[in-house]
């Protein structure tokens, strides 16, 4: 699950969709569980800021 912690919510949603449509329900459920835990814990995700050069 460490891999999923580094991914954005949008990337996780895309990966979940791919796993579900390819029939890999075990991976899809792992991704969904990790996303739910992230939402429940309110974990801070790293935010990227654009820096003007």
mmCIF file with all atom_site columns, C-alpha atoms in Angstrom:
data_model
loop_
_atom_site.group_PDB
_atom_site.id
_atom_site.type_symbol
_atom_site.label_atom_id
_atom_site.label_alt_id
_atom_site.label_comp_id
_atom_site.label_asym_id
_atom_site.label_entity_id
_atom_site.label_seq_id
_atom_site.pdbx_PDB_ins_code
_atom_site.Cartn_x
_atom_site.Cartn_y
_atom_site.Cartn_z
_atom_site.occupancy
_atom_site.B_iso_or_equiv
_atom_site.pdbx_formal_charge
_atom_site.auth_seq_id
_atom_site.auth_comp_id
_atom_site.auth_asym_id
_atom_site.auth_atom_id
_atom_site.pdbx_PDB_model_num
ATOM 1  C CA . UNK A 1 1  ? 0.000   0.000  0.000   1.00 0.00 ? 1  UNK A CA 1
ATOM 2  C CA . UNK A 1 2  ? 2.996   2.315  0.205   1.00 0.00 ? 2  UNK A CA 1
ATOM 3  C CA . UNK A 1 3  ? 2.842   2.796  -3.546  1.00 0.00 ? 3  UNK A CA 1
ATOM 4  C CA . UNK A 1 4  ? -0.719  4.066  -3.326  1.00 0.00 ? 4  UNK A CA 1
ATOM 5  C CA . UNK A 1 5  ? 0.221   6.649  -0.688  1.00 0.00 ? 5  UNK A CA 1
ATOM 6  C CA . UNK A 1 6  ? 2.432   8.419  -3.211  1.00 0.00 ? 6  UNK A CA 1
ATOM 7  C CA . UNK A 1 7  ? -0.270  8.587  -5.894  1.00 0.00 ? 7  UNK A CA 1
ATOM 8  C CA . UNK A 1 8  ? -2.798  11.366 -6.336  1.00 0.00 ? 8  UNK A CA 1
ATOM 9  C CA . UNK A 1 9  ? -6.499  10.644 -5.914  1.00 0.00 ? 9  UNK A CA 1
ATOM 10 C CA . UNK A 1 10 ? -7.034  11.073 -9.645  1.00 0.00 ? 10 UNK A CA 1
ATOM 11 C CA . UNK A 1 11 ? -4.257  8.592  -10.495 1.00 0.00 ? 11 UNK A CA 1
ATOM 12 C CA . UNK A 1 12 ? -5.690  6.093  -8.033  1.00 0.00 ? 12 UNK A CA 1
ATOM 13 C CA . UNK A 1 13 ? -9.138  6.456  -9.587  1.00 0.00 ? 13 UNK A CA 1
ATOM 14 C CA . UNK A 1 14 ? -7.700  5.805  -13.050 1.00 0.00 ? 14 UNK A CA 1
ATOM 15 C CA . UNK A 1 15 ? -5.767  2.768  -11.838 1.00 0.00 ? 15 UNK A CA 1
ATOM 16 C CA . UNK A 1 16 ? -8.893  1.475  -10.082 1.00 0.00 ? 16 UNK A CA 1
ATOM 17 C CA . UNK A 1 17 ? -10.905 1.845  -13.308 1.00 0.00 ? 17 UNK A CA 1
ATOM 18 C CA . UNK A 1 18 ? -8.244  -0.006 -15.316 1.00 0.00 ? 18 UNK A CA 1
ATOM 19 C CA . UNK A 1 19 ? -8.028  -2.839 -12.785 1.00 0.00 ? 19 UNK A CA 1
ATOM 20 C CA . UNK A 1 20 ? -11.823 -3.257 -12.683 1.00 0.00 ? 20 UNK A CA 1
ATOM 21 C CA . UNK A 1 21 ? -12.176 -3.314 -16.454 1.00 0.00 ? 21 UNK A CA 1
ATOM 22 C CA . UNK A 1 22 ? -9.327  -5.799 -16.844 1.00 0.00 ? 22 UNK A CA 1
ATOM 23 C CA . UNK A 1 23 ? -10.913 -8.153 -14.330 1.00 0.00 ? 23 UNK A CA 1
ATOM 24 C CA . UNK A 1 24 ? -8.264  -7.700 -11.628 1.00 0.00 ? 24 UNK A CA 1
ATOM 25 C CA . UNK A 1 25 ? -10.758 -7.284 -8.808  1.00 0.00 ? 25 UNK A CA 1
ATOM 26 C CA . UNK A 1 26 ? -8.244  -8.036 -6.040  1.00 0.00 ? 26 UNK A CA 1
ATOM 27 C CA . UNK A 1 27 ? -6.055  -5.082 -7.043  1.00 0.00 ? 27 UNK A CA 1
ATOM 28 C CA . UNK A 1 28 ? -9.107  -2.884 -7.590  1.00 0.00 ? 28 UNK A CA 1
ATOM 29 C CA . UNK A 1 29 ? -10.316 -3.653 -4.067  1.00 0.00 ? 29 UNK A CA 1
ATOM 30 C CA . UNK A 1 30 ? -6.867  -2.845 -2.616  1.00 0.00 ? 30 UNK A CA 1
ATOM 31 C CA . UNK A 1 31 ? -6.857  0.509  -4.400  1.00 0.00 ? 31 UNK A CA 1
ATOM 32 C CA . UNK A 1 32 ? -10.395 1.299  -3.248  1.00 0.00 ? 32 UNK A CA 1
ATOM 33 C CA . UNK A 1 33 ? -9.532  0.367  0.350   1.00 0.00 ? 33 UNK A CA 1
ATOM 34 C CA . UNK A 1 34 ? -6.422  2.570  0.299   1.00 0.00 ? 34 UNK A CA 1
ATOM 35 C CA . UNK A 1 35 ? -8.446  5.472  -1.098  1.00 0.00 ? 35 UNK A CA 1
ATOM 36 C CA . UNK A 1 36 ? -11.128 5.047  1.566   1.00 0.00 ? 36 UNK A CA 1
ATOM 37 C CA . UNK A 1 37 ? -8.493  4.965  4.324   1.00 0.00 ? 37 UNK A CA 1
ATOM 38 C CA . UNK A 1 38 ? -6.942  8.146  2.938   1.00 0.00 ? 38 UNK A CA 1
ATOM 39 C CA . UNK A 1 39 ? -10.310 9.891  2.993   1.00 0.00 ? 39 UNK A CA 1
ATOM 40 C CA . UNK A 1 40 ? -11.189 8.645  6.495   1.00 0.00 ? 40 UNK A CA 1
ATOM 41 C CA . UNK A 1 41 ? -7.853  9.657  7.975   1.00 0.00 ? 41 UNK A CA 1
ATOM 42 C CA . UNK A 1 42 ? -7.812  12.963 6.157   1.00 0.00 ? 42 UNK A CA 1
ATOM 43 C CA . UNK A 1 43 ? -4.181  12.299 5.315   1.00 0.00 ? 43 UNK A CA 1
ATOM 44 C CA . UNK A 1 44 ? -2.318  15.283 3.936   1.00 0.00 ? 44 UNK A CA 1
ATOM 45 C CA . UNK A 1 45 ? -1.100  14.611 0.461   1.00 0.00 ? 45 UNK A CA 1
ATOM 46 C CA . UNK A 1 46 ? 1.916   16.439 -0.852  1.00 0.00 ? 46 UNK A CA 1
ATOM 47 C CA . UNK A 1 47 ? 0.818   19.488 -2.789  1.00 0.00 ? 47 UNK A CA 1
ATOM 48 C CA . UNK A 1 48 ? 2.723   20.738 -5.787  1.00 0.00 ? 48 UNK A CA 1
ATOM 49 C CA . UNK A 1 49 ? 3.121   24.440 -6.218  1.00 0.00 ? 49 UNK A CA 1
ATOM 50 C CA . UNK A 1 50 ? 4.210   26.165 -9.385  1.00 0.00 ? 50 UNK A CA 1
ATOM 51 C CA . UNK A 1 51 ? 7.171   28.417 -8.854  1.00 0.00 ? 51 UNK A CA 1
ATOM 52 C CA . UNK A 1 52 ? 7.579   31.345 -11.191 1.00 0.00 ? 52 UNK A CA 1
ATOM 53 C CA . UNK A 1 53 ? 11.149  31.543 -12.396 1.00 0.00 ? 53 UNK A CA 1
#
